Coordinates of N, CA and C in Angstrom, one line a residue:
M1 N 0.8 -1.2 0.0 CA 0.0 0.0 0.0 C 0.9 1.3 0.0
T2 N 1.9 1.2 0.8 CA 2.8 2.4 0.9 C 3.5 2.7 -0.4
D3 N 3.8 1.6 -1.1 CA 4.5 1.8 -2.4 C 3.6 2.5 -3.4
A4 N 2.3 2.2 -3.4 CA 1.3 2.8 -4.3 C 1.2 4.3 -3.9
V5 N 1.2 4.6 -2.6 CA 1.1 6.0 -2.2 C 2.3 6.8 -2.7
L6 N 3.5 6.2 -2.5 CA 4.7 6.9 -2.9 C 4.8 7.1 -4.4
S7 N 4.3 6.1 -5.1 CA 4.2 6.2 -6.6 C 3.3 7.3 -7.0
I8 N 2.2 7.5 -6.3 CA 1.2 8.5 -6.7 C 1.8 9.9 -6.4
V9 N 2.6 10.0 -5.3 CA 3.2 11.3 -4.9 C 4.2 11.7 -6.0
V10 N 5.0 10.7 -6.5 CA 6.0 11.0 -7.5 C 5.2 11.4 -8.8
L11 N 4.2 10.8 -9.2 CA 3.4 11.2 -10.3 C 2.8 12.6 -10.1
L12 N 2.4 12.9 -8.9 CA 1.9 14.2 -8.6 C 3.0 15.3 -8.8
A13 N 4.2 15.0 -8.3 CA 5.3 15.9 -8.5 C 5.6 16.2 -10.0
I14 N 5.5 15.1 -10.8 CA 5.8 15.3 -12.2 C 4.7 16.1 -12.8
A15 N 3.4 15.8 -12.5 CA 2.3 16.6 -13.0 C 2.4 18.1 -12.6
L16 N 2.8 18.3 -11.4 CA 3.0 19.7 -10.9 C 4.1 20.5 -11.7
I17 N 5.1 19.8 -12.0 CA 6.2 20.4 -12.8 C 5.7 20.8 -14.2
V18 N 5.0 19.8 -14.8 CA 4.4 20.1 -16.2 C 3.4 21.2 -16.1
G19 N 2.5 21.2 -15.1 CA 1.6 22.2 -14.9 C 2.2 23.6 -14.7
A20 N 3.3 23.6 -13.9 CA 4.0 24.8 -13.7 C 4.6 25.4 -15.0
V21 N 5.1 24.6 -15.9 CA 5.6 25.1 -17.1 C 4.4 25.8 -17.9
F22 N 3.3 25.1 -18.0 CA 2.2 25.7 -18.7 C 1.7 27.0 -18.0
A23 N 1.7 27.0 -16.7 CA 1.2 28.2 -15.9 C 2.2 29.3 -16.1
Y24 N 3.5 29.0 -16.2 CA 4.5 30.1 -16.4 C 4.4 30.7 -17.8
R25 N 4.1 29.8 -18.8 CA 4.0 30.3 -20.1 C 2.7 31.1 -20.3
G26 N 1.7 30.8 -19.4 CA 0.4 31.5 -19.5 C 0.4 32.8 -18.7
G27 N 1.5 33.1 -18.0 CA 1.6 34.4 -17.3 C 1.4 34.3 -15.8
Y28 N 1.1 33.1 -15.3 CA 0.8 32.9 -13.9 C 2.2 32.5 -13.2
R29 N 3.0 33.5 -13.1 CA 4.4 33.2 -12.6 C 4.4 32.8 -11.2
R30 N 3.7 33.5 -10.3 CA 3.7 33.2 -8.9 C 3.1 31.8 -8.6
Q31 N 2.1 31.4 -9.3 CA 1.5 30.1 -9.1 C 2.4 29.0 -9.6
A32 N 3.1 29.3 -10.7 CA 4.1 28.4 -11.3 C 5.2 28.1 -10.3
V33 N 5.7 29.2 -9.7 CA 6.8 29.0 -8.7 C 6.3 28.2 -7.5
L34 N 5.1 28.5 -7.0 CA 4.5 27.7 -5.9 C 4.3 26.2 -6.3
M35 N 3.9 26.0 -7.5 CA 3.8 24.6 -8.0 C 5.1 23.8 -8.0
V36 N 6.2 24.5 -8.4 CA 7.5 23.9 -8.4 C 7.9 23.6 -6.9
I37 N 7.7 24.6 -6.0 CA 8.0 24.4 -4.6 C 7.3 23.2 -4.1
L38 N 6.0 23.1 -4.4 CA 5.2 21.9 -3.9 C 5.8 20.6 -4.4
A39 N 6.2 20.6 -5.7 CA 6.7 19.4 -6.3 C 8.0 19.0 -5.6
L40 N 8.9 20.0 -5.3 CA 10.1 19.8 -4.6 C 9.9 19.2 -3.2
V41 N 8.9 19.7 -2.5 CA 8.5 19.2 -1.2 C 8.0 17.8 -1.3
A42 N 7.2 17.5 -2.2 CA 6.7 16.1 -2.4 C 7.9 15.2 -2.7
G43 N 8.8 15.6 -3.6 CA 10.0 14.8 -3.9 C 10.9 14.6 -2.7
M44 N 11.0 15.6 -1.9 CA 11.8 15.4 -0.7 C 11.2 14.5 0.3
N45 N 9.8 14.5 0.4 CA 9.1 13.6 1.3 C 9.3 12.1 0.8
V46 N 9.3 11.9 -0.5 CA 9.5 10.5 -1.0 C 11.0 10.1 -0.7
A47 N 11.9 11.1 -0.9 CA 13.3 10.7 -0.6 C 13.5 10.4 0.9
I48 N 12.9 11.2 1.8 CA 13.0 10.9 3.2 C 12.6 9.5 3.5
W49 N 11.5 9.1 2.9 CA 10.9 7.8 3.3 C 11.6 6.6 2.6
T50 N 12.4 6.9 1.5 CA 13.0 5.8 0.8 C 14.5 5.7 0.8
V51 N 15.2 6.7 1.1 CA 16.6 6.7 1.2 C 17.1 6.1 2.5
P52 N 18.0 5.1 2.4 CA 18.4 4.4 3.6 C 19.3 5.3 4.5
N53 N 19.4 5.0 5.8 CA 20.2 5.7 6.7 C 21.6 5.0 6.8
E54 N 22.4 5.3 7.8 CA 23.7 4.8 8.0 C 23.7 3.2 8.1
A55 N 22.6 2.7 8.7 CA 22.5 1.3 9.0 C 22.0 0.6 7.7
G56 N 21.7 1.3 6.7 CA 21.2 0.6 5.5 C 19.7 0.4 5.5
E57 N 19.0 0.9 6.4 CA 17.5 0.8 6.5 C 16.8 2.0 6.1
A58 N 15.8 1.9 5.3 CA 15.0 3.1 4.9 C 13.8 3.1 5.9
P59 N 13.3 4.3 6.3 CA 12.2 4.4 7.2 C 11.0 3.6 6.7
L60 N 10.8 3.5 5.4 CA 9.6 2.8 4.9 C 9.8 1.3 5.1
D61 N 11.0 0.8 5.1 CA 11.3 -0.7 5.3 C 10.9 -1.0 6.8
R62 N 11.3 -0.1 7.7 CA 11.0 -0.4 9.1 C 9.5 -0.4 9.4
I63 N 8.8 0.5 8.7 CA 7.3 0.5 8.9 C 6.7 -0.8 8.4
E64 N 7.2 -1.2 7.2 CA 6.6 -2.4 6.6 C 6.9 -3.7 7.5
R65 N 8.0 -3.7 8.2 CA 8.3 -4.8 9.1 C 7.6 -4.7 10.4
G66 N 7.1 -3.5 10.8 CA 6.4 -3.3 12.0 C 7.3 -2.8 13.2
R67 N 8.4 -2.2 12.9 CA 9.3 -1.7 14.0 C 9.2 -0.2 14.0

């Protein structure tokens, strides 16, 4: 289940970047910048949950094991 959620968040970040390009071209510069910031925050959240620590364990792996 968590893999599906993280996949959806990555797809959301990609869609936000694409939407930001169209918004920027349409003259909505502030909204485009905010969309890029939101995409970066979403990407960082995925990275936090999936990148392993010094012990080689990702937080997502510990949750799936129940620790």
